[in-house]
CSV table of C-alpha atoms in Angstrom, one decimal:
chain,number,residue,atom,x,y,z
A,22,UNK,CA,128.9,106.9,125.7
A,23,UNK,CA,127.8,104.5,122.7
A,24,UNK,CA,130.0,101.7,124.1
A,25,UNK,CA,128.8,102.2,127.7
A,26,UNK,CA,125.2,101.6,126.1
A,27,UNK,CA,126.1,98.6,124.0
A,28,UNK,CA,128.5,97.2,127.1
A,29,UNK,CA,125.5,97.4,129.4
A,30,UNK,CA,122.1,96.0,126.9
A,31,UNK,CA,124.1,93.8,124.6
A,32,UNK,CA,126.3,91.0,124.8
A,33,UNK,CA,128.6,89.4,121.9
A,34,UNK,CA,127.4,86.0,122.6
A,35,UNK,CA,125.0,84.1,125.0
A,36,UNK,CA,128.2,83.0,127.1
A,37,UNK,CA,131.6,84.3,128.1
A,38,UNK,CA,134.3,81.5,128.7
A,39,UNK,CA,135.5,82.0,132.4
A,40,UNK,CA,138.9,83.6,133.2
A,41,UNK,CA,140.2,80.0,134.5
A,42,UNK,CA,143.0,79.6,132.1
A,43,UNK,CA,142.4,75.6,133.1
A,44,UNK,CA,138.9,75.6,131.7
A,45,UNK,CA,138.9,76.9,128.2
A,46,UNK,CA,136.1,75.0,127.6
A,47,UNK,CA,133.5,75.6,130.3
A,48,UNK,CA,131.6,78.4,129.7
A,49,UNK,CA,129.3,80.7,132.2
A,50,UNK,CA,126.6,82.1,131.0
A,51,UNK,CA,125.9,86.2,130.9
A,52,UNK,CA,122.9,88.1,131.8
A,53,UNK,CA,120.2,87.3,130.1
A,54,UNK,CA,117.8,90.7,128.4
A,55,UNK,CA,115.4,91.4,131.5
A,56,UNK,CA,112.3,92.6,131.3
A,57,UNK,CA,112.1,96.3,131.2
A,58,UNK,CA,115.6,96.6,129.2
A,59,UNK,CA,113.9,97.0,125.9
A,60,UNK,CA,111.7,100.2,127.5
A,61,UNK,CA,114.7,101.8,129.2
A,62,UNK,CA,116.4,101.5,125.7
A,63,UNK,CA,113.4,103.7,124.2
A,64,UNK,CA,114.0,106.2,127.1
A,65,UNK,CA,118.2,106.7,126.4
A,66,UNK,CA,116.9,107.3,122.9
A,67,UNK,CA,114.4,109.5,123.2
A,68,UNK,CA,116.4,111.6,126.3
A,69,UNK,CA,120.3,110.9,125.6
A,70,UNK,CA,120.9,110.7,122.1
A,71,UNK,CA,118.1,111.9,119.9
A,72,UNK,CA,118.8,115.5,122.1
A,73,UNK,CA,122.6,115.1,121.1
A,74,UNK,CA,121.3,116.1,117.4
A,75,UNK,CA,120.9,119.8,119.0
A,76,UNK,CA,124.8,120.0,118.4
A,77,UNK,CA,124.1,120.8,114.8
A,78,UNK,CA,121.8,123.7,115.5
A,79,UNK,CA,124.9,125.1,117.4
A,80,UNK,CA,126.9,124.6,114.4
A,81,UNK,CA,124.8,126.3,112.3
A,82,UNK,CA,124.4,129.6,114.6
A,83,UNK,CA,128.7,129.8,114.6
A,84,UNK,CA,128.5,129.0,110.8
A,85,UNK,CA,130.6,126.3,110.8
A,86,UNK,CA,130.6,122.8,108.8
A,87,UNK,CA,130.0,121.7,105.6
A,88,UNK,CA,127.4,122.9,103.0
A,89,UNK,CA,124.9,120.7,102.2
A,90,UNK,CA,125.4,118.4,99.2
A,91,UNK,CA,123.2,118.5,95.8
A,92,UNK,CA,121.9,115.4,94.8
A,93,UNK,CA,124.3,113.3,92.0
A,94,UNK,CA,122.1,114.1,89.3
A,95,UNK,CA,121.3,117.7,89.8
A,96,UNK,CA,121.4,119.7,86.2
A,97,UNK,CA,123.2,123.2,86.5
A,98,UNK,CA,122.3,125.2,84.0
A,99,UNK,CA,124.0,128.8,85.3
A,100,UNK,CA,126.3,127.7,88.2
A,101,UNK,CA,129.0,125.4,87.8
A,102,UNK,CA,129.8,122.4,90.2
A,103,UNK,CA,132.3,122.7,92.7
A,104,UNK,CA,135.7,120.3,92.7
A,105,UNK,CA,135.8,118.1,95.5
A,106,UNK,CA,139.1,118.9,96.0
A,107,UNK,CA,138.8,123.0,96.8
A,108,UNK,CA,136.6,123.6,99.8
A,109,UNK,CA,136.4,126.5,102.5
A,110,UNK,CA,134.2,124.9,104.6
A,111,UNK,CA,135.5,123.7,108.1
A,112,UNK,CA,135.8,120.1,108.8
A,113,UNK,CA,135.8,120.3,112.9
A,114,UNK,CA,132.1,121.0,113.2
A,115,UNK,CA,130.2,118.4,114.9
A,116,UNK,CA,127.8,117.8,111.8
A,117,UNK,CA,131.1,116.2,110.0
A,118,UNK,CA,132.8,114.9,112.8
A,119,UNK,CA,130.5,113.0,115.0
A,120,UNK,CA,127.0,112.8,113.4
A,121,UNK,CA,127.8,109.9,111.4
A,122,UNK,CA,129.3,107.9,114.1
A,123,UNK,CA,126.2,108.8,116.3
A,124,UNK,CA,123.8,107.8,113.5
A,125,UNK,CA,125.7,104.7,113.1
A,126,UNK,CA,125.8,103.8,116.4
A,127,UNK,CA,122.1,104.2,117.3
A,128,UNK,CA,121.3,101.7,114.2
A,129,UNK,CA,123.8,99.3,115.3
A,130,UNK,CA,121.7,99.3,118.4
A,131,UNK,CA,118.4,99.1,116.7
A,132,UNK,CA,119.9,95.9,114.5
A,133,UNK,CA,121.2,94.3,117.4
A,134,UNK,CA,117.9,95.0,119.5
A,135,UNK,CA,116.1,93.2,116.9
A,136,UNK,CA,118.2,89.8,117.0
A,137,UNK,CA,118.3,90.0,121.1
A,138,UNK,CA,114.9,91.2,121.9
A,139,UNK,CA,112.7,89.7,119.0
A,140,UNK,CA,110.9,93.3,118.7
A,141,UNK,CA,111.4,96.1,115.7
A,142,UNK,CA,110.5,98.8,118.1
A,143,UNK,CA,113.7,101.0,118.2
A,144,UNK,CA,113.2,100.8,114.6
A,145,UNK,CA,110.2,104.0,115.6
A,146,UNK,CA,113.4,105.6,117.7
A,147,UNK,CA,115.6,105.8,114.5
A,148,UNK,CA,113.1,107.0,112.6
A,149,UNK,CA,111.9,109.7,115.2
A,150,UNK,CA,115.9,110.6,115.5
A,151,UNK,CA,116.1,111.0,111.7
A,152,UNK,CA,113.0,112.9,111.4
A,153,UNK,CA,114.5,115.5,113.8
A,154,UNK,CA,117.0,116.2,111.4
A,155,UNK,CA,114.1,116.4,108.4
A,156,UNK,CA,112.7,119.3,110.3
A,157,UNK,CA,116.3,121.3,111.6
A,158,UNK,CA,116.5,124.3,110.5
A,159,UNK,CA,120.1,123.5,109.6
A,160,UNK,CA,120.0,122.5,105.9
A,161,UNK,CA,122.7,119.9,106.4
A,162,UNK,CA,121.6,118.2,108.9
A,163,UNK,CA,118.1,117.7,106.9
A,164,UNK,CA,120.7,116.8,103.8
A,165,UNK,CA,122.4,114.3,105.9
A,166,UNK,CA,119.4,112.8,107.5
A,167,UNK,CA,117.4,112.5,104.1
A,168,UNK,CA,120.7,110.1,103.3
A,169,UNK,CA,120.6,108.4,106.1
A,170,UNK,CA,116.8,107.6,106.0
A,171,UNK,CA,117.7,106.1,102.2
A,172,UNK,CA,120.6,104.1,103.7
A,173,UNK,CA,118.7,102.9,106.7
A,174,UNK,CA,115.7,101.4,104.4
A,175,UNK,CA,117.7,100.2,101.5
A,176,UNK,CA,120.9,99.0,103.1
A,177,UNK,CA,120.8,98.4,106.9
A,178,UNK,CA,117.2,97.0,107.8
A,179,UNK,CA,116.1,93.9,106.2
A,180,UNK,CA,112.6,94.1,103.8
A,181,UNK,CA,110.9,91.5,106.3
A,182,UNK,CA,110.6,94.4,109.3
A,183,UNK,CA,109.8,97.0,106.9
A,184,UNK,CA,105.9,97.1,107.7
A,185,UNK,CA,103.3,99.0,107.0
A,186,UNK,CA,103.6,101.3,109.5
A,187,UNK,CA,107.5,101.8,108.9
A,188,UNK,CA,106.5,102.6,105.8
A,189,UNK,CA,103.4,105.0,106.4
A,190,UNK,CA,106.2,106.8,108.7
A,191,UNK,CA,109.2,106.9,105.8
A,192,UNK,CA,106.5,108.0,103.3
A,193,UNK,CA,105.1,111.0,105.6
A,194,UNK,CA,109.0,112.0,106.0
A,195,UNK,CA,109.6,112.0,102.7
A,196,UNK,CA,106.2,113.9,101.4
A,197,UNK,CA,107.1,116.5,104.0
A,198,UNK,CA,110.9,117.3,102.8
A,199,UNK,CA,108.9,118.0,99.4
A,200,UNK,CA,106.9,120.8,101.0
A,201,UNK,CA,108.2,124.0,101.1
A,202,UNK,CA,107.6,125.5,105.0
A,203,UNK,CA,105.6,128.4,105.8
A,204,UNK,CA,104.1,129.2,101.9
A,205,UNK,CA,101.7,132.4,102.2
A,206,UNK,CA,98.6,131.2,99.9
A,207,UNK,CA,98.6,133.0,96.6
A,208,UNK,CA,97.7,136.7,96.1
A,209,UNK,CA,95.1,136.1,93.8
A,210,UNK,CA,93.0,134.0,96.4
A,211,UNK,CA,93.3,136.3,98.9
A,212,UNK,CA,91.7,139.1,96.3
A,213,UNK,CA,89.1,136.5,95.2
A,214,UNK,CA,87.8,135.9,98.6
A,215,UNK,CA,87.3,139.7,99.9
A,216,UNK,CA,85.5,140.3,96.9
A,217,UNK,CA,83.3,137.4,97.4
A,218,UNK,CA,82.4,138.6,100.8
A,219,UNK,CA,78.9,140.3,99.9
A,220,UNK,CA,79.1,142.7,103.6
A,221,UNK,CA,81.2,145.0,101.9
A,222,UNK,CA,83.6,145.6,105.0
A,223,UNK,CA,86.4,147.8,103.8
A,224,UNK,CA,87.8,147.1,107.3
A,225,UNK,CA,87.6,143.2,107.2
A,226,UNK,CA,89.2,143.4,103.4
A,227,UNK,CA,91.9,145.9,104.7
A,228,UNK,CA,92.8,143.4,107.6
A,229,UNK,CA,93.1,140.5,105.2
A,230,UNK,CA,95.3,142.2,103.3
A,231,UNK,CA,97.9,143.1,106.1
A,232,UNK,CA,97.8,139.3,107.0
A,233,UNK,CA,98.8,138.2,103.4
A,234,UNK,CA,101.5,140.9,103.3
A,235,UNK,CA,102.7,139.8,107.0
A,236,UNK,CA,102.6,136.1,105.8
A,237,UNK,CA,104.4,137.0,102.2
A,238,UNK,CA,107.5,139.3,104.4
A,239,UNK,CA,107.8,136.5,106.9
A,240,UNK,CA,108.1,133.5,104.2
A,241,UNK,CA,110.7,135.9,102.3
A,242,UNK,CA,113.0,136.5,105.6
A,243,UNK,CA,112.8,133.1,106.8
A,244,UNK,CA,114.3,131.9,102.8
A,245,UNK,CA,116.5,133.8,103.2
A,246,UNK,CA,118.0,133.3,106.7
A,247,UNK,CA,117.4,129.5,106.4
A,248,UNK,CA,118.2,129.4,102.5
A,249,UNK,CA,120.4,126.1,102.9
A,250,UNK,CA,116.6,124.6,103.4
A,251,UNK,CA,116.3,124.7,99.9
A,252,UNK,CA,119.1,121.7,99.1
A,253,UNK,CA,116.8,119.1,100.8
A,254,UNK,CA,114.2,119.2,98.2
A,255,UNK,CA,116.4,118.4,95.5
A,256,UNK,CA,117.6,115.2,97.6
A,257,UNK,CA,114.3,114.7,98.9
A,258,UNK,CA,113.6,113.8,94.8
A,259,UNK,CA,116.3,111.8,93.8
A,260,UNK,CA,115.6,109.4,96.7
A,261,UNK,CA,111.9,109.3,96.2
A,262,UNK,CA,112.8,108.3,92.5
A,263,UNK,CA,115.5,106.0,94.0
A,264,UNK,CA,113.0,104.0,95.9
A,265,UNK,CA,109.9,104.4,93.1
A,266,UNK,CA,111.6,103.7,90.2
A,267,UNK,CA,112.5,100.6,92.1
A,268,UNK,CA,110.5,97.1,91.9
A,269,UNK,CA,111.7,95.7,94.6
A,270,UNK,CA,111.0,98.6,97.2
A,271,UNK,CA,107.8,99.6,95.3
A,272,UNK,CA,106.3,96.8,95.7
A,273,UNK,CA,107.5,96.4,99.2
A,274,UNK,CA,105.5,100.0,100.1
A,275,UNK,CA,102.7,98.8,98.0
A,276,UNK,CA,100.5,100.4,95.4
A,277,UNK,CA,99.0,103.0,98.6
A,278,UNK,CA,102.2,104.9,99.5
A,279,UNK,CA,103.5,104.5,95.9
A,280,UNK,CA,100.2,106.8,94.5
A,281,UNK,CA,101.3,109.0,98.2
A,282,UNK,CA,104.7,109.5,97.2
A,283,UNK,CA,103.5,109.9,93.4
A,284,UNK,CA,101.5,112.7,94.0
A,285,UNK,CA,103.7,114.3,96.7
A,286,UNK,CA,106.2,114.9,93.6
A,287,UNK,CA,104.0,116.4,91.8
A,288,UNK,CA,102.6,118.3,94.6
A,289,UNK,CA,105.9,119.8,96.0
A,290,UNK,CA,106.8,120.6,92.2
A,291,UNK,CA,104.1,123.3,92.1
A,292,UNK,CA,105.0,124.6,95.7
A,293,UNK,CA,108.4,125.0,94.7
A,294,UNK,CA,107.4,126.5,91.2
A,295,UNK,CA,105.5,129.2,93.7
A,296,UNK,CA,108.0,130.1,96.5
A,297,UNK,CA,111.0,130.4,93.2
A,298,UNK,CA,108.2,133.2,91.9
A,299,UNK,CA,107.4,134.6,95.5
A,300,UNK,CA,111.2,134.9,96.0
A,301,UNK,CA,112.0,136.1,92.3
A,302,UNK,CA,109.3,138.8,93.3
A,303,UNK,CA,111.0,139.8,96.2
A,304,UNK,CA,115.0,139.9,95.0
A,305,UNK,CA,117.2,142.1,96.8
A,306,UNK,CA,120.3,144.1,95.4
A,307,UNK,CA,123.7,143.2,95.9
A,308,UNK,CA,126.7,145.4,95.7
A,309,UNK,CA,127.0,145.7,92.0
A,310,UNK,CA,123.3,145.8,91.5
A,311,UNK,CA,123.0,141.9,90.0
A,312,UNK,CA,119.5,140.8,92.2
A,313,UNK,CA,119.6,137.7,94.4
A,314,UNK,CA,116.7,135.9,95.9
């Protein structure tokens, strides 16, 4: 499919040789970019290429595919780092076999469109695809999307195409990865709010406590079912740290987005600590009697 799209919208050169062997030097022009081709490409990204990422959700429901990767500098205090030579994960999943090829092809079309159409409109489409990865329930897809986003920004796209709008999108995507989805407010806040109610309505207080308990139970259940999402926090921290510590990219994004990411790191650490305390207080016992969050 990627080959068909490239063949239709992109030409290897502005002219191609004729098939006549006696006229090697004669060239005939290929079809030039037509008005509306870029808009058609955008529709293909949104309606055809992006929905393909849903296959990763199918892998997750079937329980196949590699586990998400932790950051390279992740400190292990209790567990040991698994040997790369030993793995029990299936390598026949869509994420392992197709995701990289799909994203490489989409990035390639984006870069070629910049040269051919003199527009960076497809940068937004690539970022939208990566954002679909980051918000996925699949931790493996989210981590791969994060690393592809980092590669796209630092290696594949030229810095002159990194506009302020592009940095705004990237920084919001990275900071969102630092937040904990569905984190309920501290129970102390609920108690303070109910005590501050001068109406003395006991029914309203009971209802607020019931809602707080429902939110807490839903958060704990989601964290247990989607436990692979926890991997994204350490990877996002690693990527943000690499961008902020690089003078080239810290200057390119500007002081405003630099502070935005720095503040996001602090808030993210606070949220992950709060989530860890909640999961520790709701630990389950396994068959051996050991507790697991």
